[in-house]
Structures are given as structure tokens and as C-alpha cells.
Amino acid sequence: MRKSKLSLLIVVVSLLFAGCDSNLMQVEPTNEVTLDEKSSISQFELMEFQEMTDFSNLRQGDFTGRFLIISSGQNLPNNLESSIKSAGGEIVKTFPQIGVAVAVGHSADFLANARRIGGLEAVTPDIILQYTTEPENMGADLVAETSNAGANAIGTPFNYQDAFFDGFQWAPASINGPAAWDGGFTGEGVRVAVIDGGFHSVHQDLAPNLDIPSSFSTVPGFNFNEDTGTFWHGTHVAGIVAAAGLGVVGIAPEATIIGVKSLHNGSGAFEWILEGILRAATPQSEGGAGAQIINMSLGATIDYRNNWQDKEFRDLFRDLQKTYDRATRYANQNGVTVIASAGNGATNYDVSKELYKIPAQNQHVLSISSTGPTGWLLGNTNFSQPSYFTDHGKSLIDFAGPGGSAGLLVIDGFGGNCTLNGTFVSLTRPCWAFDMVFSTIRGTTNGSYGWAQGTSMSAPAAAGVAALIIQANGGQATPAQVRSRMLQSASDLGTPGQDEFYGFGYINAARAAGLNE
């Protein structure tokens, strides 16, 4: 019987909802898939599946029909193309920077044959995973429009106090963003790649800072500025990094954004994210996007210990871990700071040691947890309070940042309305909505904004701070220098020193840029 999914990988890979919860009113921030102990990858003939060609309706666990070919060393074998052909397959893409290639199989025994080729460490099937999720229904309560929503204001001078929704963003102020901007630090000239879903390229707050020629998509059949629905996770994340200040203000409001679409509707293949990292981290002089910072508000949680007895799973986990390590190591060697969301499973990784988070726990990646108030408009101004959903643990978290929290509703059960009187506009919404992070969304115009929560929102805040650090350092800084400055400047909250929720501290934009508060 023809099977359309690799069910082992469905049951052993827990979904990491690194972005917005699939339903912002749900109590449980993640969905866990029950482990079927009888499932085994060896039950399936991978070559029964055709190469995927329609990416418009991706499903968790779908096999793409492609294989990651991982060399034993950093270089691909010289005779790899002919060897793969003899094994019954074809090389369709290579990543020589890290010794990885992508192949398709044309015979039923391709996988077994390819695994016997000398000079290869592994041949691994690629699958579709859900890396982020978006609200099932944004609803009027979580959307706002500017009065000049049709504007495409490329080149408009930056003045954060003139933002239409001035007064609506607690997050930048919680990390002393305005003090950094007043001191002249806006991330100008620093290049930040956001690897995510689609980017609304004509949004009035993204267009001024978006490097369209350098932006790209690794999802077959879609441009970087395409996605589904009216939220667009990548658009929200990009605005947190570098919204230009017309409607809202990003942490680095004059940084350059490189939009990298490696997910579609929150789903994607390992190959797509891998290519996104490598192209973003490659210098422009070598044909790449020339990013100095990469933000990945995405991820997957793998339960490796409870499935370690299955050799196929064990090999798959090791292969994927090593492949991502090669990619993030390549970025680090090219001077690119890599930042990732820690995840929204409310899990202590110091206790749940059977779990591994990709890419947050890969080499040279800064993993960011989330904080947010519980009733900001009701008088709670503790913006550094850990969000109810944030994953944590010293083994996982490097720093904490503002990611928002709907805990007022989810934990406390309060659904009443509040009115926020901003500088230019007043809005009445559920009180818990204002506790989340307000940023750009696709919407129905070029000036749509919305609220969302998650470590997907805290990671780009840290990426924005990294951009300020690089600008303050003369426009260049190694990942080690960025991390060191972030550590020196962060607020030491929780347990003194490294803390399970805050890591090495709560990020501080002004101090990171070298300013005294």
C-alpha cells in the first residue's frame, strides 16, 4: 500500500511552535504528538514516494523525495556525481561550503546503494516539518490599521516619536531601545537576514529597509514575498527587527533587512532552511546575501533519548544535528551572528534532557527566551517576567528578550477590554492583547499591524540589539564580540549569573550600544 508520510518522523518530532500559538486563546502553547512505540522508519520504502513538486499544501511528515548527502569531511568526494548516478540517483544541488549535497532517487534501492558509497558520512531523507504556526483567526481584536495604510513610503526619514502607533509598544522601551535611538544607534548599515516565511515587501514599515535584490526564497515555486493568510509570520518578525517608524518602530529601525523565505505557511524542508543559512551567510562578493546577523524564529524539538533504541532514528538525529552544526559553523566562520527562538513548550531543558532543539542548541547559535507583562494596561509593568510558555533551562537559554504573553487570559482567565490611548490614536481591545508584541503583518493593506506572542518575537528583538552592537563597533563585529557585548550589557535577572529563564541576562539595547542609562 502506498504511504504518503514517514510516520516515524511524525511521532518522534514534537512540534515546536516557535512563533505564534496556533490559537492565541489556547491554554496549551504546543501540541505534542503521541509516540507510537511500534513505528519504525524501517517499515517504509522511501523510494515508494515520488519527488514532491507541489508545495502549496505542505503536511507535517511529508517526504520531499530528496535526500541529504553528507560527506565524511568538509569537502564533497570528487566522484560523487557519478557514484550517485551508479546508485540509481541524481545530484540536484550541492553545498560545497559544508560538504553536503542533495539528491533524488530514480530506483527503488537508491538509498541502500547510496549508503555504501565511500567518503560519505550519511544519506538522510528530507522531510517537511512545521517550524512555526500562525493564528488560526487573527480577528479584529488582534489587527490594527494606520490611517495612511496605502502608503509605500520608501525613504521616509526616521523619527520614532512620529510613529502612528506611538505608545503601543512596550517591548522596545523594556530593553531601553529609545535611549539607544536617542543616542544615534539605529542599526544603520547593518545587514540582518530573517529566515522565515513570506515578507510583505511593500509594507510601509518594511519597504524602507528591505534589500529586495538580496532577498530570496528557497521554497520551490514561491517568491520571498509570498505566503498564505493575512498574518505572515516572517513579516511580523522582520518588523520587530527593523520596522522603519511610520506605524511602529523596530529595535534597529535603520538596519537593512534581507528577507529569506525558507518556510511556506510555517512548514518547510531541512534543505530549504539549510540553503537559507548558507546563502545568507555567504559574502556578497561571493554571490551570497552578505548578512551580518541571521535571525531564525523557527525550530523543531526532537525527543532523542526515548527513541535512541531505533537505529534509523538515531542515525537520522545525528545526521540532521551535524548538518545544522556545519551550517551554523559556516555562518560563524564568516563572521555572522546567528540568533534563534528558544521555543514555546514551557519546558525546562535541564530536566527534560531527552529533548534537543534545532537550531537553538546548534553550534554558535544564541537562543532567546521570552518575557512579557501580565496586564500592562491594568498596571503590571513587569515586562521582564518570563512568559508562561517559554522554554527554559541553562542548557538552552543564552539571553531573554520581550516576546509578549497572553497569560492574563490563558493563566488568569481575564478577558475584559482595555483602552490604550496612544499619542495619535486610541484603541479598545482585550487587555491581554496589549501584553503581546505589536508589529507589522500582511493584513489587507500596506499598513497593517497585529499582536502576537512567542519566542519568535523575542529572538528578533535580540537580533535588533546585535545590530546596534555592530553599528556601535564601527559596522563590523565578530559573533564572539557580539555575544560578549550582549553579555556585558544585559541585566542580570533571576538567579545571579546564568539563570534558567534569562540565561546570561535580559537584553539592554542602550547599554549594548555603549550608552549609560
XYZ file of C-alpha atoms in Angstrom, residues 54-422:
369
model
C 3.503 20.833 -5.265
C 4.491 22.862 -2.195
C 1.225 24.764 -1.803
C -0.258 22.320 0.728
C 2.593 21.059 2.866
C 1.889 18.470 5.526
C 3.867 17.572 8.637
C 5.965 14.482 7.932
C 5.744 14.550 4.138
C 8.840 13.103 2.488
C 10.129 15.519 -0.143
C 11.571 12.784 -2.335
C 15.037 14.246 -1.793
C 17.999 13.095 0.272
C 20.732 14.993 2.079
C 24.128 13.558 1.139
C 26.637 14.303 3.900
C 30.335 13.857 3.234
C 32.736 12.424 5.790
C 34.849 15.574 5.619
C 34.239 19.209 4.798
C 34.588 18.575 1.048
C 32.360 16.533 -1.225
C 34.024 13.498 -2.864
C 35.328 14.237 -6.351
C 33.419 11.357 -7.913
C 30.167 11.951 -6.031
C 28.021 12.737 -9.080
C 28.976 9.537 -10.886
C 28.696 7.470 -7.708
C 25.193 8.750 -7.025
C 24.228 8.045 -10.621
C 25.537 4.491 -10.339
C 23.496 4.090 -7.152
C 20.336 4.962 -9.049
C 20.046 8.642 -8.219
C 20.957 12.140 -9.338
C 22.629 15.096 -7.646
C 20.326 18.124 -7.915
C 22.071 20.598 -5.624
C 25.370 20.965 -3.778
C 26.505 22.927 -0.752
C 30.280 22.571 -1.143
C 30.900 25.056 1.693
C 29.889 22.397 4.206
C 30.293 19.133 2.274
C 26.572 18.468 1.721
C 24.649 17.672 -1.452
C 21.011 16.986 -2.295
C 19.961 14.042 -4.442
C 16.847 12.382 -5.783
C 16.489 8.670 -6.325
C 15.389 7.024 -9.551
C 15.464 3.413 -8.392
C 13.859 1.545 -5.520
C 17.205 0.583 -3.982
C 18.822 4.016 -4.251
C 19.005 4.692 -0.505
C 20.666 1.370 0.280
C 23.093 1.769 -2.619
C 23.953 5.376 -1.784
C 24.770 4.495 1.808
C 27.516 2.182 0.548
C 29.347 4.977 -1.299
C 32.779 5.682 0.128
C 33.590 9.085 1.547
C 30.068 9.708 2.818
C 29.073 10.024 6.437
C 25.348 9.696 5.815
C 22.482 9.729 3.335
C 19.380 11.119 5.030
C 15.804 11.508 3.750
C 14.469 15.055 3.902
C 11.006 15.721 5.291
C 8.573 18.560 5.833
C 8.223 19.841 9.395
C 6.062 22.573 10.891
C 8.560 25.121 12.207
C 6.168 27.957 13.068
C 2.418 28.354 13.329
C 0.217 31.332 12.764
C -3.068 32.312 14.442
C -5.982 30.367 13.049
C -8.031 33.560 13.004
C -6.373 36.890 13.663
C -9.743 38.552 14.202
C -10.408 42.250 14.506
C -9.147 42.258 18.097
C -5.578 41.468 17.015
C -5.322 43.744 13.961
C -4.914 47.496 13.565
C -4.534 49.724 10.501
C -2.870 53.091 10.043
C -4.829 55.973 8.575
C -2.346 56.108 5.685
C -2.479 52.374 5.138
C -1.959 52.569 1.402
C 1.361 54.381 1.644
C 4.576 52.948 0.295
C 6.898 55.417 1.994
C 10.327 54.283 0.871
C 12.971 56.704 2.070
C 10.856 58.465 4.712
C 13.170 59.891 7.403
C 13.207 58.002 10.683
C 11.642 59.627 13.746
C 10.306 57.088 16.192
C 8.214 59.603 18.121
C 6.189 60.256 14.975
C 5.136 56.604 14.592
C 1.380 56.357 14.124
C 1.116 53.805 16.930
C 3.465 55.629 19.294
C 2.647 54.468 22.816
C 1.523 50.988 21.773
C 4.909 49.239 22.015
C 6.084 48.304 25.489
C 8.748 45.932 24.145
C 11.349 48.422 22.801
C 11.111 50.547 25.933
C 11.530 47.475 28.157
C 15.036 46.973 26.745
C 15.865 50.713 26.591
C 15.511 50.965 22.827
C 14.508 54.652 22.804
C 17.652 55.569 24.736
C 19.751 53.832 22.086
C 17.916 55.639 19.271
C 18.284 58.982 21.037
C 21.998 58.236 21.251
C 22.172 57.810 17.487
C 22.184 53.999 17.352
C 19.599 52.615 14.941
C 21.433 49.715 13.284
C 22.130 51.770 10.176
C 24.277 49.886 7.683
C 23.985 46.518 9.456
C 22.571 43.633 7.414
C 20.109 41.275 9.133
C 18.768 38.176 7.368
C 15.421 36.926 8.647
C 14.947 33.254 7.723
C 11.224 32.665 7.984
C 8.069 32.643 5.853
C 6.922 35.339 3.447
C 7.635 39.071 3.675
C 5.133 41.751 2.678
C 7.728 43.668 0.718
C 5.621 46.799 0.133
C 4.578 47.214 3.752
C 5.187 50.841 4.642
C 7.368 49.909 7.626
C 9.419 47.216 5.857
C 9.928 48.686 2.389
C 12.350 51.437 3.529
C 14.781 48.895 4.998
C 14.259 45.827 2.823
C 17.072 44.844 0.463
C 14.923 43.350 -2.276
C 17.783 42.356 -4.632
C 19.445 40.345 -1.839
C 16.221 38.756 -0.585
C 15.371 35.300 -1.883
C 13.240 32.206 -1.453
C 14.438 28.629 -1.077
C 10.871 27.281 -1.284
C 10.268 25.972 -4.816
C 7.568 27.827 -6.684
C 7.292 30.826 -4.355
C 8.957 34.220 -4.200
C 10.279 35.632 -0.931
C 7.286 37.997 -0.728
C 4.597 35.308 -0.947
C 2.798 33.314 1.738
C -0.720 32.387 2.845
C -3.244 34.107 5.072
C -3.155 37.662 6.415
C -0.663 37.341 9.277
C 2.644 36.269 7.697
C 4.991 35.208 10.471
C 8.099 36.477 8.657
C 6.541 39.907 8.208
C 5.818 40.203 11.939
C 9.339 39.075 12.844
C 11.018 41.420 10.363
C 9.126 44.379 11.788
C 10.410 43.631 15.280
C 13.958 43.802 13.952
C 13.715 46.881 11.776
C 10.282 48.470 11.280
C 11.072 51.930 9.949
C 8.984 54.005 12.344
C 5.957 55.002 10.284
C 3.469 52.825 12.132
C 5.716 51.040 14.635
C 9.427 51.033 15.429
C 11.837 48.093 15.226
C 14.687 47.634 17.677
C 17.135 48.555 14.892
C 14.890 50.826 12.803
C 17.504 51.672 10.192
C 19.094 48.239 9.796
C 18.897 46.505 6.420
C 16.564 43.515 6.250
C 17.264 40.554 3.969
C 14.093 38.523 3.589
C 14.801 34.797 3.295
C 11.723 32.666 2.705
C 12.544 29.101 3.734
C 9.075 28.218 5.038
C 5.624 28.284 3.496
C 2.677 28.652 5.858
C 5.084 27.748 8.664
C 6.285 24.486 7.110
C 9.498 23.610 5.355
C 12.161 21.068 4.486
C 15.582 20.831 6.137
C 17.108 21.540 2.736
C 15.314 24.871 2.451
C 16.466 26.172 5.826
C 19.966 24.856 5.232
C 20.173 26.716 1.936
C 18.758 29.826 3.590
C 21.502 29.845 6.217
C 24.291 29.263 3.723
C 23.185 31.840 1.159
C 22.517 34.439 3.839
C 25.930 33.856 5.440
C 27.895 33.917 2.188
C 29.509 37.315 1.460
C 28.078 39.386 -1.352
C 31.444 39.273 -3.068
C 30.961 35.509 -3.373
C 27.383 35.709 -4.626
C 25.637 35.494 -1.264
C 23.358 37.875 0.616
C 26.104 39.177 2.885
C 24.237 39.061 6.183
C 25.974 40.051 9.401
C 23.183 38.669 11.564
C 20.790 35.786 10.929
C 17.529 35.535 12.861
C 15.663 32.223 12.887
C 12.352 32.399 14.719
C 11.715 28.747 13.985
C 12.710 25.317 15.167
C 11.940 21.683 15.877
C 12.154 19.737 19.132
C 13.468 16.191 18.873
C 12.959 13.605 21.603
C 16.131 11.626 21.010
C 16.624 9.653 24.238
C 13.269 7.872 24.241
C 13.817 6.800 20.630
C 17.517 6.021 20.852
C 16.918 2.285 20.571
C 15.816 2.736 16.956
C 18.992 2.814 14.851
C 17.388 4.579 11.906
C 16.119 7.327 14.183
C 19.463 7.555 15.970
C 21.295 7.958 12.688
C 18.757 10.467 11.390
C 19.030 12.626 14.506
C 22.821 12.626 14.404
C 22.835 13.439 10.695
C 20.480 16.385 11.000
C 22.266 17.701 14.077
C 25.634 17.548 12.319
C 24.271 19.137 9.163
C 22.850 22.100 11.042
C 26.087 22.374 13.032
C 28.009 22.591 9.769
C 25.720 25.365 8.550
C 25.857 27.439 11.736
C 29.609 26.854 11.977
C 29.966 28.157 8.425
C 27.998 31.268 9.362
C 30.154 31.806 12.429
C 33.352 31.422 10.408
C 32.040 34.081 8.016
C 31.506 36.488 10.902
C 27.716 36.087 11.052
C 25.923 36.170 14.419
C 23.122 33.567 14.470
C 20.119 34.028 16.758
C 17.197 31.615 17.244
C 13.995 31.376 19.230
C 14.156 29.025 22.207
C 10.640 27.631 21.802
C 7.228 27.813 23.421
C 6.831 24.438 25.104
C 7.088 25.704 28.724
C 9.756 23.025 29.190
C 12.871 23.067 31.367
C 15.589 21.565 29.199
C 17.797 20.996 32.236
C 15.182 18.499 33.419
C 13.896 17.188 30.085
C 17.325 16.151 28.931
C 15.840 13.822 26.344
C 14.916 16.824 24.197
C 17.092 18.624 21.668
C 16.133 21.892 19.978
C 17.134 22.587 16.367
C 18.560 25.158 15.632
C 18.556 26.831 19.070
C 21.008 24.263 20.507
C 23.234 24.011 17.472
C 26.770 25.341 17.477
C 27.331 29.107 17.598
C 23.620 29.935 17.996
C 22.276 32.393 20.585
C 18.991 31.026 21.962
C 16.466 33.579 23.247
C 13.682 33.039 25.783
C 10.577 35.222 26.141
C 9.236 37.671 28.704
C 6.098 39.772 28.880
C 3.738 41.555 31.272
C 0.507 40.168 32.659
C -1.905 43.099 32.479
C 0.179 46.048 31.252
C -2.837 48.336 30.968
C -4.034 47.157 34.372
C -0.843 48.460 35.983
C 1.546 45.495 35.721
C 4.756 46.897 34.256
C 6.953 43.881 34.964
C 7.996 43.477 31.339
C 10.830 41.086 32.201
C 8.515 38.489 33.724
C 9.105 35.134 31.978
C 6.276 34.305 29.593
C 4.132 31.391 30.693
C 5.000 29.403 27.563
C 8.734 29.992 27.209
C 11.106 27.052 27.093
C 13.936 27.472 29.553
C 16.977 25.868 31.176
C 20.647 26.793 31.414
C 21.398 24.200 28.747
C 19.126 26.039 26.298
C 18.939 29.776 27.033
C 21.608 32.376 26.287
C 19.563 35.549 26.775
C 15.983 36.704 27.334
C 14.017 39.319 25.415
C 10.480 40.697 25.096
C 8.231 38.147 23.383
C 4.879 39.008 24.907
C 2.397 36.999 26.933
C -1.327 36.318 26.807
C -1.071 34.957 30.334
C -3.720 37.393 31.541
C -6.221 35.341 29.551
C -4.585 31.909 29.400
C -3.439 31.675 33.026
C -5.583 34.214 34.895
C -8.712 33.795 32.784
C -9.358 37.517 32.400
C -10.878 38.511 29.063
C -12.038 42.056 29.737
C -11.313 45.025 27.495
C -8.884 47.890 27.960
C -8.378 51.137 26.051
C -4.875 52.265 25.141
C -4.563 55.989 24.478
C -1.542 56.411 22.241
